[in-house]
Short mmCIF file of C-alpha atoms in Angstrom, two decimals:
data_model
loop_
_atom_site.label_atom_id
_atom_site.label_comp_id
_atom_site.label_asym_id
_atom_site.label_seq_id
_atom_site.Cartn_x
_atom_site.Cartn_y
_atom_site.Cartn_z
CA MET A 18 169.76 44.99 57.94
CA ASP A 19 173.54 45.18 57.61
CA PRO A 20 174.95 43.35 60.65
CA GLY A 21 177.50 46.14 60.97
CA LEU A 22 174.67 48.37 62.07
CA VAL A 23 173.56 46.15 64.92
CA ALA A 24 175.11 46.19 68.37
CA THR A 25 176.70 43.06 69.72
CA ARG A 26 177.06 44.19 73.31
CA VAL A 27 175.48 46.51 75.83
CA SER A 28 177.32 47.86 78.85
CA PRO A 29 174.83 50.22 80.48
CA THR A 30 175.65 52.44 83.40
CA ARG A 31 173.32 54.75 85.28
CA GLU A 32 174.31 57.42 82.77
CA ILE A 33 173.36 55.41 79.67
CA ILE A 34 169.58 55.65 79.61
CA ALA A 35 166.76 57.02 77.48
CA VAL A 36 167.33 60.65 76.57
CA ARG A 37 166.03 60.29 73.03
CA LEU A 38 163.25 57.74 73.49
CA ALA A 39 160.58 60.16 72.31
CA LEU A 40 162.64 60.93 69.21
CA PHE A 41 162.93 57.28 68.32
CA ARG A 42 159.24 56.72 68.90
CA ALA A 43 158.45 59.59 66.57
CA GLY A 44 160.69 58.78 63.65
CA ALA A 45 163.18 55.98 64.09
CA ALA A 46 160.72 53.10 63.82
CA LEU A 47 160.40 53.80 60.12
CA LEU A 48 164.18 53.64 59.75
CA LEU A 49 165.02 50.82 62.12
CA GLY A 50 162.15 48.37 61.78
CA PRO A 51 162.15 45.16 63.81
CA ALA A 52 165.96 45.09 64.15
CA VAL A 53 165.83 47.54 67.04
CA HIS A 54 166.68 45.94 70.36
CA CYS A 55 165.20 47.65 73.41
CA ALA A 56 166.51 46.77 76.85
CA PRO A 57 165.25 48.01 80.19
CA CYS A 58 167.74 50.10 82.10
CA PHE A 59 166.89 51.58 85.49
CA GLY A 60 163.24 51.97 84.57
CA ALA A 61 163.89 53.55 81.16
CA THR A 62 164.39 52.13 77.70
CA MET A 63 167.72 51.90 75.92
CA VAL A 64 167.58 51.68 72.15
CA VAL A 65 170.52 49.83 70.58
CA VAL A 66 171.16 49.86 66.83
CA ASN A 67 174.95 49.56 66.60
CA GLU A 68 177.88 49.71 68.97
CA ASN A 69 177.55 53.49 69.05
CA LEU A 70 173.87 54.12 68.54
CA VAL A 71 172.52 53.87 72.05
CA ALA A 72 170.06 56.41 73.40
CA ARG A 73 172.26 57.92 76.06
CA GLY A 74 171.75 60.54 78.68
CA TYR A 75 171.49 61.48 82.28
CA PHE A 76 168.01 60.91 83.67
CA VAL A 77 167.60 58.98 86.89
CA ASP A 78 164.10 58.24 88.17
CA GLY A 79 162.75 60.87 85.81
CA GLU A 80 165.04 63.63 87.08
CA ARG A 81 167.86 65.23 85.10
CA PHE A 82 171.23 64.13 86.44
CA MET A 83 174.14 66.56 86.11
CA ARG A 84 177.59 65.05 85.89
CA HIS A 85 180.37 66.95 87.66
CA ILE A 86 183.64 67.52 85.81
CA ARG A 87 186.85 69.26 86.82
CA ILE A 88 188.08 71.74 84.20
CA GLY A 89 191.15 73.59 85.34
CA ASN A 90 190.49 74.76 88.86
CA ALA A 91 186.71 74.74 88.48
CA ASP A 92 184.04 72.11 89.11
CA VAL A 93 181.50 72.33 86.31
CA GLN A 94 178.25 70.52 85.64
CA ALA A 95 177.73 68.61 82.40
CA SER A 96 174.27 67.89 81.03
CA ASP A 97 173.04 64.94 78.98
CA VAL A 98 174.02 66.87 75.82
CA LEU A 99 177.68 66.08 76.55
CA ALA A 100 176.96 62.39 75.98
CA SER A 101 175.43 63.31 72.62
CA TYR A 102 178.57 65.30 71.77
CA TRP A 103 180.69 62.17 72.01
CA PHE A 104 178.02 60.04 70.36
CA PHE A 105 177.76 62.49 67.47
CA ALA A 106 181.56 62.56 67.00
CA ALA A 107 181.77 58.76 66.92
CA GLU A 108 178.73 58.16 64.73
CA ARG A 109 179.49 60.97 62.26
CA GLN A 110 183.01 59.59 61.89
CA ARG A 111 181.54 56.14 61.39
CA VAL A 112 179.41 57.51 58.56
CA TYR A 113 182.51 59.12 57.02
CA HIS A 114 184.44 55.84 56.96
CA ARG A 115 181.48 53.85 55.65
CA ARG A 116 180.90 56.29 52.81
CA LEU A 117 184.61 56.37 52.02
CA ALA A 118 184.60 52.59 51.79
CA GLY A 119 181.76 52.68 49.28
CA THR A 120 179.30 50.99 51.62
CA PRO A 121 175.73 51.39 50.33
CA SER A 122 173.38 53.50 52.39
CA PRO A 123 172.08 53.60 55.05
CA TRP A 124 175.36 54.54 56.73
CA THR A 125 173.61 55.10 60.04
CA VAL A 126 170.20 54.47 61.50
CA ASP A 127 170.29 57.54 63.67
CA PRO A 128 167.27 59.50 62.38
CA ILE A 129 168.88 62.90 62.93
CA LEU A 130 172.10 62.10 61.09
CA THR A 131 170.07 60.44 58.34
CA LYS A 132 167.81 63.42 57.76
CA PHE A 133 170.00 66.47 58.33
CA ARG A 134 173.31 67.71 57.02
CA PHE A 135 176.28 67.90 59.40
CA THR A 136 179.97 68.50 58.87
CA ASN A 137 182.50 65.74 59.46
CA ALA A 138 184.02 65.21 62.87
CA TYR A 139 187.36 66.31 61.43
CA ARG A 140 187.33 69.72 59.76
CA ALA A 141 190.01 68.77 57.22
CA ALA A 142 187.86 65.88 55.98
CA ASP A 143 184.99 68.11 54.90
CA ARG A 144 184.41 68.40 51.17
CA VAL A 145 185.23 72.10 50.86
CA SER A 146 188.29 71.85 53.12
CA GLN A 147 189.45 68.90 51.05
CA ASP A 148 189.11 70.99 47.92
CA LEU A 149 191.03 73.86 49.50
CA ILE A 150 193.87 71.54 50.56
CA ARG A 151 194.16 70.24 47.01
CA VAL A 152 194.09 73.79 45.65
CA ALA A 153 196.87 74.78 48.06
CA TYR A 154 199.17 71.93 47.07
CA ALA A 155 198.37 71.70 43.35
CA GLY A 156 199.84 75.02 42.26
CA SER A 157 202.85 77.19 42.93
CA GLN A 158 204.25 76.91 46.44
CA SER A 159 205.53 80.49 46.55
CA ARG A 160 204.41 82.26 49.73
CA ASP A 161 202.53 84.99 47.84
CA ASP A 162 200.63 82.51 45.69
CA LEU A 163 199.71 80.33 48.66
CA VAL A 164 198.28 83.22 50.65
CA LEU A 165 196.35 84.53 47.64
CA ARG A 166 194.86 81.12 46.85
CA VAL A 167 193.78 80.45 50.42
CA LEU A 168 192.21 83.90 50.86
CA LEU A 169 190.46 83.84 47.50
CA TYR A 170 189.15 80.32 47.96
CA ARG A 171 187.90 80.77 51.52
CA PHE A 172 186.30 84.20 51.05
CA PHE A 173 183.91 82.63 48.55
CA ASN A 174 184.14 79.09 49.94
CA ARG A 175 182.53 77.61 46.87
CA PRO A 176 184.35 75.12 44.61
CA SER A 177 182.33 76.11 41.55
CA THR A 178 183.38 79.75 41.98
CA TRP A 179 187.02 78.75 42.12
CA GLY A 180 186.56 76.56 39.05
CA ALA A 181 184.99 79.40 37.08
CA LEU A 182 187.84 81.78 37.96
CA GLU A 183 190.47 79.19 37.09
CA ALA A 184 188.78 78.43 33.77
CA ALA A 185 188.79 82.13 32.90
CA VAL A 186 192.31 83.18 33.96
CA GLY A 187 194.30 79.94 34.13
CA GLU A 188 196.41 79.06 37.17
CA ILE A 189 195.54 81.46 39.95
CA GLY A 190 198.47 83.32 41.45
CA VAL A 191 199.71 86.83 42.12
CA ASP A 192 200.80 87.19 38.48
CA THR A 193 197.25 86.67 37.21
CA PHE A 194 195.37 88.33 40.06
CA ASP A 195 193.57 91.42 38.82
CA VAL A 196 190.52 92.89 40.52
CA GLU A 197 188.92 94.03 37.26
CA SER A 198 189.21 90.73 35.40
CA TYR A 199 188.18 88.64 38.42
CA ASP A 200 185.24 91.00 39.00
CA ARG A 201 184.05 90.46 35.43
CA VAL A 202 184.08 86.68 35.90
CA LEU A 203 182.14 86.82 39.17
CA SER A 204 179.68 89.43 37.88
CA GLY A 205 179.05 87.21 34.87
CA LEU A 206 178.26 84.26 37.12
CA LEU A 207 175.78 86.36 39.08
CA ALA A 208 174.19 87.68 35.89
CA ASP A 209 173.65 84.08 34.75
CA GLY A 210 171.88 83.26 37.99
CA HIS A 211 174.75 81.40 39.70
CA ARG A 212 175.75 81.79 43.33
CA VAL A 213 179.34 82.77 44.03
CA TYR A 214 179.31 82.37 47.83
CA SER A 215 178.77 79.36 50.05
CA ALA A 216 176.31 79.60 52.92
CA ALA A 217 178.80 77.91 55.24
CA TYR A 218 180.58 81.11 56.28
CA ILE A 219 179.02 84.54 56.36
CA VAL A 220 181.83 86.87 55.35
CA PRO A 221 180.83 90.51 55.98
CA PRO A 222 181.52 92.87 53.08
CA PRO A 223 184.67 94.90 53.75
CA PRO A 224 184.37 98.70 53.62
CA PHE A 225 186.05 99.44 50.30
CA GLY A 226 183.15 101.30 48.70
CA ALA A 227 182.29 98.95 45.84
CA GLU A 228 178.64 98.33 45.05
CA ARG A 229 178.93 94.53 44.91
CA LYS A 230 180.05 92.41 47.83
CA HIS A 231 182.34 90.20 45.74
CA ARG A 232 184.28 93.18 44.42
CA ASN A 233 184.86 94.42 47.97
CA HIS A 234 186.34 91.03 48.85
CA LEU A 235 188.64 91.20 45.84
CA LEU A 236 189.70 94.66 46.97
CA LEU A 237 190.35 93.32 50.47
CA ILE A 238 192.65 90.63 49.07
CA GLN A 239 194.46 93.26 47.05
CA HIS A 240 194.82 95.44 50.15
CA MET A 241 196.14 92.55 52.24
CA LEU A 242 198.77 91.61 49.66
CA ARG A 243 199.90 95.20 49.18
CA SER A 244 200.12 95.80 52.94
CA GLY A 245 202.61 92.98 53.43
CA VAL A 246 200.40 90.25 54.89
CA VAL A 247 202.68 87.57 53.42
CA GLU A 248 205.74 88.96 55.20
CA LYS A 249 203.82 89.37 58.47
CA LEU A 250 202.65 85.75 58.33
CA GLY A 251 206.19 84.63 57.56
CA THR A 252 207.47 86.14 60.81
CA ALA A 253 204.67 84.74 63.01
CA ASP A 254 205.98 82.56 65.85
CA SER A 255 202.70 80.83 66.70
CA LEU A 256 199.25 80.01 65.40
CA GLN A 257 197.91 82.76 67.65
CA GLN A 258 200.18 85.31 65.95
CA VAL A 259 198.92 84.13 62.56
CA TYR A 260 195.39 84.69 63.80
CA GLU A 261 196.27 88.17 65.10
CA VAL A 262 197.78 89.19 61.76
CA ILE A 263 194.63 88.15 59.89
CA ALA A 264 192.29 89.68 62.48
CA SER A 265 193.97 93.06 62.00
CA TYR A 266 192.28 93.45 58.60
CA PRO A 267 188.77 94.90 58.13
CA SER A 268 185.71 92.61 58.24
CA LEU A 269 187.75 89.59 59.35
CA GLY A 270 186.31 88.98 62.80
CA PRO A 271 187.51 86.42 65.35
CA PHE A 272 185.75 83.38 63.90
CA LEU A 273 186.75 83.90 60.27
CA SER A 274 190.29 84.94 61.20
CA TYR A 275 190.75 81.71 63.14
CA GLN A 276 189.37 79.63 60.27
CA LEU A 277 191.76 81.33 57.84
CA ALA A 278 194.66 80.72 60.23
CA ILE A 279 193.83 77.00 60.20
CA ASP A 280 193.56 77.03 56.39
CA LEU A 281 196.94 78.72 55.99
CA ASN A 282 198.42 76.25 58.46
CA TYR A 283 197.41 73.41 56.12
CA THR A 284 199.86 74.76 53.54
CA THR A 285 203.64 74.66 53.23
CA LEU A 286 203.73 78.29 54.39
CA LEU A 287 203.18 77.42 58.08
CA ASP A 288 203.57 74.42 60.33
CA PHE A 289 202.14 75.03 63.78
CA GLU A 290 200.34 72.50 65.97
CA GLU A 291 196.55 72.78 65.75
CA ASP A 292 196.42 72.19 69.50
CA ASP A 293 198.33 75.43 70.17
CA PHE A 294 195.39 77.81 69.94
CA VAL A 295 191.61 77.94 69.51
CA VAL A 296 188.93 80.59 69.02
CA PRO A 297 185.38 79.37 69.76
CA GLY A 298 182.83 80.51 67.19
CA PRO A 299 179.22 81.46 67.98
CA GLY A 300 177.89 77.98 67.21
CA ALA A 301 180.53 76.36 69.39
CA ARG A 302 179.69 78.66 72.29
CA SER A 303 176.05 77.67 71.96
CA GLY A 304 176.98 73.98 71.96
CA ILE A 305 179.18 74.50 75.03
CA ALA A 306 176.27 76.20 76.82
CA LYS A 307 174.09 73.15 76.13
CA CYS A 308 176.74 70.67 77.28
CA PHE A 309 177.85 72.72 80.30
CA PRO A 310 174.98 74.85 81.59
CA GLY A 311 176.00 77.34 84.24
CA LEU A 312 179.63 77.32 83.16
CA GLY A 313 180.23 80.65 84.84
CA THR A 314 183.66 82.18 84.37
CA VAL A 315 185.34 79.07 82.94
CA PRO A 316 186.68 80.12 79.51
CA ALA A 317 185.19 78.31 76.51
CA GLU A 318 188.76 77.73 75.29
CA ASP A 319 189.50 75.70 78.43
CA VAL A 320 186.41 73.56 77.83
CA ILE A 321 187.48 72.78 74.26
CA ARG A 322 190.99 71.90 75.42
CA TRP A 323 189.49 69.60 78.08
CA MET A 324 187.62 67.76 75.32
CA VAL A 325 190.83 67.29 73.33
CA ASP A 326 192.79 66.10 76.35
CA HIS A 327 190.13 63.64 77.54
CA GLN A 328 188.74 62.33 74.24
CA GLU A 329 189.96 58.73 74.58
CA GLU A 330 188.69 58.28 78.11
CA GLU A 331 185.38 59.95 77.23
CA PHE A 332 184.77 57.60 74.31
CA GLU A 333 185.57 54.69 76.61
CA ARG A 334 183.38 56.09 79.37
CA HIS A 335 180.41 56.24 77.01
CA ASP A 336 181.23 52.84 75.51
CA LEU A 337 181.69 54.35 72.04
CA VAL A 338 183.80 53.01 69.19
CA PHE A 339 185.64 55.95 67.60
CA GLU A 340 187.34 55.42 64.25
CA ASP A 341 189.82 58.29 64.09
CA LEU A 342 191.29 59.98 61.02
CA PHE A 343 193.81 57.35 60.01
CA GLY A 344 195.65 57.64 63.31
CA ARG A 345 195.12 61.37 63.87
CA ARG A 346 193.40 62.48 67.09
CA LEU A 347 190.76 65.18 67.29
CA THR A 348 192.44 68.57 67.70
CA LEU A 349 191.20 71.90 69.06
CA ILE A 350 189.71 72.99 65.74
CA ASP A 351 187.86 69.67 65.43
CA CYS A 352 186.45 69.76 68.96
CA GLN A 353 185.47 73.39 68.45
CA ASN A 354 183.57 72.44 65.29
CA LEU A 355 181.98 69.46 67.04
CA PHE A 356 180.46 71.79 69.62
CA CYS A 357 178.87 73.72 66.76
CA GLU A 358 177.48 70.53 65.23
CA THR A 359 176.31 69.31 68.65
CA ASP A 360 174.42 72.58 69.03
CA LYS A 361 172.51 71.73 65.85
CA TYR A 362 172.07 68.06 66.74
CA ALA A 363 170.67 68.97 70.15
CA ARG A 364 167.93 71.08 68.59
CA VAL A 365 166.24 67.78 67.74
CA ALA A 366 167.76 65.36 70.25
CA HIS A 367 167.53 67.72 73.24
CA PRO A 368 164.97 70.40 72.36
CA ASP A 369 164.84 71.55 75.99
CA ALA A 370 168.58 72.32 76.15
CA ARG A 371 169.25 76.05 76.11
CA GLY A 372 172.07 77.40 74.02
CA VAL A 373 172.94 80.85 72.70
CA GLY A 374 170.69 82.52 70.15
CA GLY A 375 167.51 80.49 70.55
CA ARG A 376 167.64 78.51 67.30
CA THR A 377 165.25 75.57 67.39
CA ARG A 378 165.56 73.80 64.04
CA ILE A 379 168.20 72.47 61.65
CA LYS A 380 167.91 74.16 58.27
CA GLN A 381 169.89 71.97 55.89
CA GLN A 382 168.74 68.46 55.07
CA PHE A 383 171.17 65.77 53.99
CA THR A 384 171.32 64.90 50.31
CA PRO A 385 174.04 62.39 49.29
CA GLN A 386 176.26 63.68 46.47
CA GLY A 387 177.83 60.39 45.49
CA SER A 388 180.83 58.67 47.03
CA PRO A 389 183.47 61.03 48.43
CA ALA A 390 186.74 61.33 46.56
CA ALA A 391 189.89 59.68 47.88
CA PRO A 392 190.95 61.84 50.82
CA TYR A 393 194.00 64.10 50.65
CA PHE A 394 195.43 65.78 53.71
CA PRO A 395 198.43 68.05 54.24
CA PRO A 396 201.40 65.76 53.45
CA LYS A 397 203.21 67.00 56.58
CA TRP A 398 200.58 65.16 58.67
CA GLY A 399 201.91 61.85 57.39
CA ILE A 400 198.53 60.15 57.01
CA ASN A 401 197.89 60.16 53.26
CA GLU A 402 199.59 56.82 52.63
CA ARG A 403 197.70 55.27 55.52
CA ALA A 404 194.42 56.79 54.31
CA GLY A 405 194.94 55.45 50.80
CA ALA A 406 195.89 51.99 52.01
CA LEU A 407 193.00 51.78 54.46
CA ARG A 408 190.53 53.01 51.88
CA GLY A 409 191.76 50.36 49.45
CA ASP A 410 191.42 47.66 52.09
CA LEU A 411 187.90 48.80 52.94
CA VAL A 412 186.77 48.96 49.32
CA SER A 413 188.16 45.52 48.47
CA ALA A 414 186.77 43.90 51.63
#
């Protein structure tokens, strides 16, 4: 086994004990083999496979222990799922860096991360977000073209759909945007048995009367451009105002409007701090419910901000090694997304934890699609040079 996957130290506390022992008994033995080191800890078993991969949780003498945390003016209880939140963030980011460096699999010996598909800890590092960022910066930087490209890309959220449109009409911009011609391209893809939408976001069809969903989305883009969305975004004074402009249009609910606001903020059109504003999605709210049962009246937004503000001390508290995004901390959008991913992770790791909606299984399994491309982030973040240099150092090591 790669020595990088094996822990060199153990610093157990009463909170670092066997939450996932049954999971490891069921499936991890096949993955880990004899390299697993098990140490007794307060009458339980702690499984150690690297500096992050420790079965962690809050069970003392067989009883669930609830940690108390101060969020704003409220004392809230945190369950064992909170430890898995921080573990997931650290281990998923570890996988990202190992894949980026070209390290052969396995990139983790966590059986859940090995088997199922999860997004990256940082939203901007995900494959589709990476593609969108490149799309935004590769073409015209006029405000109209930027807004069109972001809306068109994210409504369908599928790189192959964008590629087919670009191959048919050339560079995509307001001068080439035509509902009829774009409709023909997308209808042709559907007729040939191709999908035009990603399953990542469910974008409700807007009420423009067309028979096909994709045409209604093209009509929505046309409506937004004609109604002055570009000018409205240009006068926004905050990320929240950007969100409110987008949310004023039909079918763009709170979750999608927030995601689009973040996408537009990647571009040269806007430059607001990601930590200014957050809108928790349904998956994030379910993850929050699992981490903080009985939250009461404490707003989910305050919980997400607490995670951002306390991330370094929480990683240290749980004895986790977190490799950040080339010097960039987790922001509100990242911690919001991590709650969504923790909700999924907990369906296997903590099947007794109750969230919102009652989902009990993870649908998508992980299938590697080759080494990820060299990362590219909004140049205004100032991390691309560092990312390129670090990636080169890792690959040559």
